[in-house]
Amino acid sequence: MRHVVEVISYSTSGMRKDVVTFQFAPELPAVRSDPTQLEQVFANLLSNAFDAIGPMGSVQVVGSLAGDRVAVEIRDDGCGILSENLHRVFDPFFTTKPAGKGTGLGLAICYTLVQKLGGEIQLWSTTGKGTTVRVTLPLEGKNC
């Protein structure tokens, strides 16, 4: 699991570290992964979180053991996503960002990469309160 933490730390380089808190359970086991793909996933998720929070918000990254998987949640207290848009967030080219601010590919790429790694990605959001994205990945050596 150490490399997941390293990937997330690397993904936040150049971002506002003062608004990010990390909470990882001690001694999380290794997960099946490709560091390059994980870097892309977490860079996209963190970028979205930073875009959502504005100047006064915060982002929390939480890692825990969830049965035979490791779960990493990225939580922000930003603007949230309208409930009528939640079913489309992983669709390619769907974005809630203003024109010129997003391609609508970030979450679609995350979904595809997490699936390739044998994991799952889920998203919950409340307008005006924030968004949580949960990525669960199988432990190293476990079948999907």
PDB file of C-alpha atoms in Angstrom:
ATOM      1  CA  MET A   1       0.000   0.000   0.000  1.00  0.00           C
ATOM      2  CA  ARG A   2       2.998   2.262   0.478  1.00  0.00           C
ATOM      3  CA  HIS A   3       3.225   2.893  -3.253  1.00  0.00           C
ATOM      4  CA  VAL A   4      -0.411   4.059  -3.335  1.00  0.00           C
ATOM      5  CA  VAL A   5       0.421   6.631  -0.658  1.00  0.00           C
ATOM      6  CA  GLU A   6       3.524   7.650  -2.628  1.00  0.00           C
ATOM      7  CA  VAL A   7       1.453   7.980  -5.801  1.00  0.00           C
ATOM      8  CA  ILE A   8      -1.106  10.163  -4.035  1.00  0.00           C
ATOM      9  CA  SER A   9       1.647  12.283  -2.501  1.00  0.00           C
ATOM     10  CA  TYR A  10       3.257  12.671  -5.921  1.00  0.00           C
ATOM     11  CA  SER A  11      -0.118  13.547  -7.449  1.00  0.00           C
ATOM     12  CA  THR A  12      -0.512  16.420  -5.005  1.00  0.00           C
ATOM     13  CA  SER A  13       2.832  17.989  -5.894  1.00  0.00           C
ATOM     14  CA  GLY A  14       2.143  21.441  -7.242  1.00  0.00           C
ATOM     15  CA  MET A  15      -1.312  21.431  -5.624  1.00  0.00           C
ATOM     16  CA  ARG A  16      -2.346  23.279  -2.473  1.00  0.00           C
ATOM     17  CA  LYS A  17      -1.011  20.929   0.195  1.00  0.00           C
ATOM     18  CA  ASP A  18      -2.306  23.170   2.977  1.00  0.00           C
ATOM     19  CA  VAL A  19      -5.864  22.017   2.303  1.00  0.00           C
ATOM     20  CA  VAL A  20      -5.185  18.260   2.063  1.00  0.00           C
ATOM     21  CA  THR A  21      -5.216  15.911   5.036  1.00  0.00           C
ATOM     22  CA  PHE A  22      -4.208  12.261   4.864  1.00  0.00           C
ATOM     23  CA  GLN A  23      -5.532   9.507   7.121  1.00  0.00           C
ATOM     24  CA  PHE A  24      -4.283   6.015   6.340  1.00  0.00           C
ATOM     25  CA  ALA A  25      -4.840   2.999   8.552  1.00  0.00           C
ATOM     26  CA  PRO A  26      -1.529   1.620   9.798  1.00  0.00           C
ATOM     27  CA  GLU A  27       0.079  -1.234   7.903  1.00  0.00           C
ATOM     28  CA  LEU A  28      -2.324  -1.470   4.992  1.00  0.00           C
ATOM     29  CA  PRO A  29      -1.449  -4.492   2.825  1.00  0.00           C
ATOM     30  CA  ALA A  30      -0.178  -4.256  -0.742  1.00  0.00           C
ATOM     31  CA  VAL A  31      -2.748  -3.917  -3.509  1.00  0.00           C
ATOM     32  CA  ARG A  32      -2.728  -5.164  -7.075  1.00  0.00           C
ATOM     33  CA  SER A  33      -1.694  -2.121  -9.037  1.00  0.00           C
ATOM     34  CA  ASP A  34       0.173  -0.376 -11.767  1.00  0.00           C
ATOM     35  CA  PRO A  35       1.755   2.757 -10.258  1.00  0.00           C
ATOM     36  CA  THR A  36       1.419   4.744 -13.490  1.00  0.00           C
ATOM     37  CA  GLN A  37      -2.285   3.968 -13.763  1.00  0.00           C
ATOM     38  CA  LEU A  38      -2.860   4.711 -10.083  1.00  0.00           C
ATOM     39  CA  GLU A  39      -1.044   8.007 -10.442  1.00  0.00           C
ATOM     40  CA  GLN A  40      -3.400   8.954 -13.279  1.00  0.00           C
ATOM     41  CA  VAL A  41      -6.469   7.943 -11.256  1.00  0.00           C
ATOM     42  CA  PHE A  42      -5.508   9.878  -8.137  1.00  0.00           C
ATOM     43  CA  ALA A  43      -4.203  12.891 -10.056  1.00  0.00           C
ATOM     44  CA  ASN A  44      -7.586  13.166 -11.816  1.00  0.00           C
ATOM     45  CA  LEU A  45      -9.574  12.704  -8.604  1.00  0.00           C
ATOM     46  CA  LEU A  46      -7.483  15.204  -6.662  1.00  0.00           C
ATOM     47  CA  SER A  47      -7.623  17.723  -9.496  1.00  0.00           C
ATOM     48  CA  ASN A  48     -11.423  17.485  -9.511  1.00  0.00           C
ATOM     49  CA  ALA A  49     -11.529  17.901  -5.736  1.00  0.00           C
ATOM     50  CA  PHE A  50      -9.307  20.990  -5.875  1.00  0.00           C
ATOM     51  CA  ASP A  51     -11.444  22.476  -8.649  1.00  0.00           C
ATOM     52  CA  ALA A  52     -14.564  21.961  -6.524  1.00  0.00           C
ATOM     53  CA  ILE A  53     -13.412  23.420  -3.212  1.00  0.00           C
ATOM     54  CA  GLY A  54     -12.505  26.973  -4.075  1.00  0.00           C
ATOM     55  CA  PRO A  55     -10.141  29.041  -1.923  1.00  0.00           C
ATOM     56  CA  MET A  56     -11.563  28.099   1.496  1.00  0.00           C
ATOM     57  CA  GLY A  57     -12.297  24.401   1.087  1.00  0.00           C
ATOM     58  CA  SER A  58     -10.514  21.234   2.108  1.00  0.00           C
ATOM     59  CA  VAL A  59      -9.757  17.771   0.758  1.00  0.00           C
ATOM     60  CA  GLN A  60      -9.385  14.638   2.840  1.00  0.00           C
ATOM     61  CA  VAL A  61      -7.709  11.422   1.626  1.00  0.00           C
ATOM     62  CA  VAL A  62      -8.562   8.364   3.727  1.00  0.00           C
ATOM     63  CA  GLY A  63      -7.177   4.855   3.281  1.00  0.00           C
ATOM     64  CA  SER A  64      -8.547   1.780   5.037  1.00  0.00           C
ATOM     65  CA  LEU A  65      -8.906  -1.970   4.787  1.00  0.00           C
ATOM     66  CA  ALA A  66     -12.333  -2.981   3.445  1.00  0.00           C
ATOM     67  CA  GLY A  67     -12.598  -6.756   3.661  1.00  0.00           C
ATOM     68  CA  ASP A  68     -10.212  -8.228   1.098  1.00  0.00           C
ATOM     69  CA  ARG A  69      -9.618  -4.828  -0.509  1.00  0.00           C
ATOM     70  CA  VAL A  70      -8.019  -1.522   0.285  1.00  0.00           C
ATOM     71  CA  ALA A  71     -10.279   1.507   0.002  1.00  0.00           C
ATOM     72  CA  VAL A  72      -9.076   5.030  -0.663  1.00  0.00           C
ATOM     73  CA  GLU A  73     -11.597   7.838  -0.350  1.00  0.00           C
ATOM     74  CA  ILE A  74     -11.082  11.371  -1.587  1.00  0.00           C
ATOM     75  CA  ARG A  75     -13.545  13.695   0.120  1.00  0.00           C
ATOM     76  CA  ASP A  76     -14.018  17.369  -0.587  1.00  0.00           C
ATOM     77  CA  ASP A  77     -16.281  19.978   0.935  1.00  0.00           C
ATOM     78  CA  GLY A  78     -16.809  21.768  -2.356  1.00  0.00           C
ATOM     79  CA  CYS A  79     -19.845  22.635  -4.413  1.00  0.00           C
ATOM     80  CA  GLY A  80     -21.000  19.049  -4.984  1.00  0.00           C
ATOM     81  CA  ILE A  81     -22.771  17.621  -8.018  1.00  0.00           C
ATOM     82  CA  LEU A  82     -26.472  17.963  -8.771  1.00  0.00           C
ATOM     83  CA  SER A  83     -28.331  14.710  -8.098  1.00  0.00           C
ATOM     84  CA  GLU A  84     -29.670  14.607 -11.663  1.00  0.00           C
ATOM     85  CA  ASN A  85     -26.080  14.483 -12.965  1.00  0.00           C
ATOM     86  CA  LEU A  86     -24.741  11.731 -10.702  1.00  0.00           C
ATOM     87  CA  HIS A  87     -25.653   8.884 -13.067  1.00  0.00           C
ATOM     88  CA  ARG A  88     -23.541  10.484 -15.823  1.00  0.00           C
ATOM     89  CA  VAL A  89     -20.327  11.365 -13.978  1.00  0.00           C
ATOM     90  CA  PHE A  90     -18.358   8.417 -15.412  1.00  0.00           C
ATOM     91  CA  ASP A  91     -19.614   8.974 -18.985  1.00  0.00           C
ATOM     92  CA  PRO A  92     -16.946  10.134 -21.447  1.00  0.00           C
ATOM     93  CA  PHE A  93     -17.181  13.839 -22.312  1.00  0.00           C
ATOM     94  CA  PHE A  94     -19.647  14.623 -19.526  1.00  0.00           C
ATOM     95  CA  THR A  95     -18.551  17.573 -17.402  1.00  0.00           C
ATOM     96  CA  THR A  96     -20.170  20.009 -15.020  1.00  0.00           C
ATOM     97  CA  LYS A  97     -17.304  22.464 -15.421  1.00  0.00           C
ATOM     98  CA  PRO A  98     -17.661  25.641 -17.483  1.00  0.00           C
ATOM     99  CA  ALA A  99     -16.669  25.541 -21.166  1.00  0.00           C
ATOM    100  CA  GLY A 100     -12.909  25.400 -21.552  1.00  0.00           C
ATOM    101  CA  LYS A 101     -12.329  24.195 -17.966  1.00  0.00           C
ATOM    102  CA  GLY A 102     -12.714  20.449 -18.424  1.00  0.00           C
ATOM    103  CA  THR A 103     -12.800  17.748 -21.067  1.00  0.00           C
ATOM    104  CA  GLY A 104     -15.205  15.385 -19.363  1.00  0.00           C
ATOM    105  CA  LEU A 105     -12.645  12.592 -19.603  1.00  0.00           C
ATOM    106  CA  GLY A 106     -11.128  12.567 -16.106  1.00  0.00           C
ATOM    107  CA  LEU A 107     -13.683  10.392 -14.321  1.00  0.00           C
ATOM    108  CA  ALA A 108     -14.213   8.213 -17.405  1.00  0.00           C
ATOM    109  CA  ILE A 109     -10.475   7.491 -17.446  1.00  0.00           C
ATOM    110  CA  CYS A 110     -10.511   6.804 -13.702  1.00  0.00           C
ATOM    111  CA  TYR A 111     -13.382   4.356 -14.114  1.00  0.00           C
ATOM    112  CA  THR A 112     -11.634   2.454 -16.915  1.00  0.00           C
ATOM    113  CA  LEU A 113      -8.269   2.266 -15.135  1.00  0.00           C
ATOM    114  CA  VAL A 114      -9.740   1.164 -11.805  1.00  0.00           C
ATOM    115  CA  GLN A 115     -11.746  -1.553 -13.591  1.00  0.00           C
ATOM    116  CA  LYS A 116      -8.566  -2.746 -15.352  1.00  0.00           C
ATOM    117  CA  LEU A 117      -6.906  -3.098 -11.957  1.00  0.00           C
ATOM    118  CA  GLY A 118      -9.793  -5.261 -10.734  1.00  0.00           C
ATOM    119  CA  GLY A 119     -11.147  -2.517  -8.515  1.00  0.00           C
ATOM    120  CA  GLU A 120     -14.279  -0.458  -8.160  1.00  0.00           C
ATOM    121  CA  ILE A 121     -14.936   3.274  -8.095  1.00  0.00           C
ATOM    122  CA  GLN A 122     -17.998   4.911  -6.547  1.00  0.00           C
ATOM    123  CA  LEU A 123     -19.052   8.525  -6.134  1.00  0.00           C
ATOM    124  CA  TRP A 124     -21.444  10.239  -3.727  1.00  0.00           C
ATOM    125  CA  SER A 125     -22.226  13.918  -3.751  1.00  0.00           C
ATOM    126  CA  THR A 126     -24.518  16.444  -2.137  1.00  0.00           C
ATOM    127  CA  THR A 127     -24.979  19.811  -3.776  1.00  0.00           C
ATOM    128  CA  GLY A 128     -23.438  22.527  -1.637  1.00  0.00           C
ATOM    129  CA  LYS A 129     -21.773  20.051   0.739  1.00  0.00           C
ATOM    130  CA  GLY A 130     -19.193  18.130  -1.260  1.00  0.00           C
ATOM    131  CA  THR A 131     -18.255  14.902  -2.966  1.00  0.00           C
ATOM    132  CA  THR A 132     -16.684  11.601  -1.933  1.00  0.00           C
ATOM    133  CA  VAL A 133     -15.042   9.269  -4.430  1.00  0.00           C
ATOM    134  CA  ARG A 134     -14.147   5.786  -3.179  1.00  0.00           C
ATOM    135  CA  VAL A 135     -11.653   3.581  -5.007  1.00  0.00           C
ATOM    136  CA  THR A 136     -11.372  -0.020  -3.816  1.00  0.00           C
ATOM    137  CA  LEU A 137      -8.542  -2.208  -5.046  1.00  0.00           C
ATOM    138  CA  PRO A 138      -7.949  -5.940  -4.524  1.00  0.00           C
ATOM    139  CA  LEU A 139      -5.083  -7.034  -2.349  1.00  0.00           C
ATOM    140  CA  GLU A 140      -1.970  -8.201  -4.121  1.00  0.00           C
ATOM    141  CA  GLY A 141      -2.303 -11.875  -5.013  1.00  0.00           C
ATOM    142  CA  LYS A 142      -6.108 -11.927  -4.675  1.00  0.00           C
ATOM    143  CA  ASN A 143      -8.406 -12.762  -7.560  1.00  0.00           C
ATOM    144  CA  CYS A 144     -11.098 -10.245  -8.514  1.00  0.00           C
TER     145      CYS A 144
END
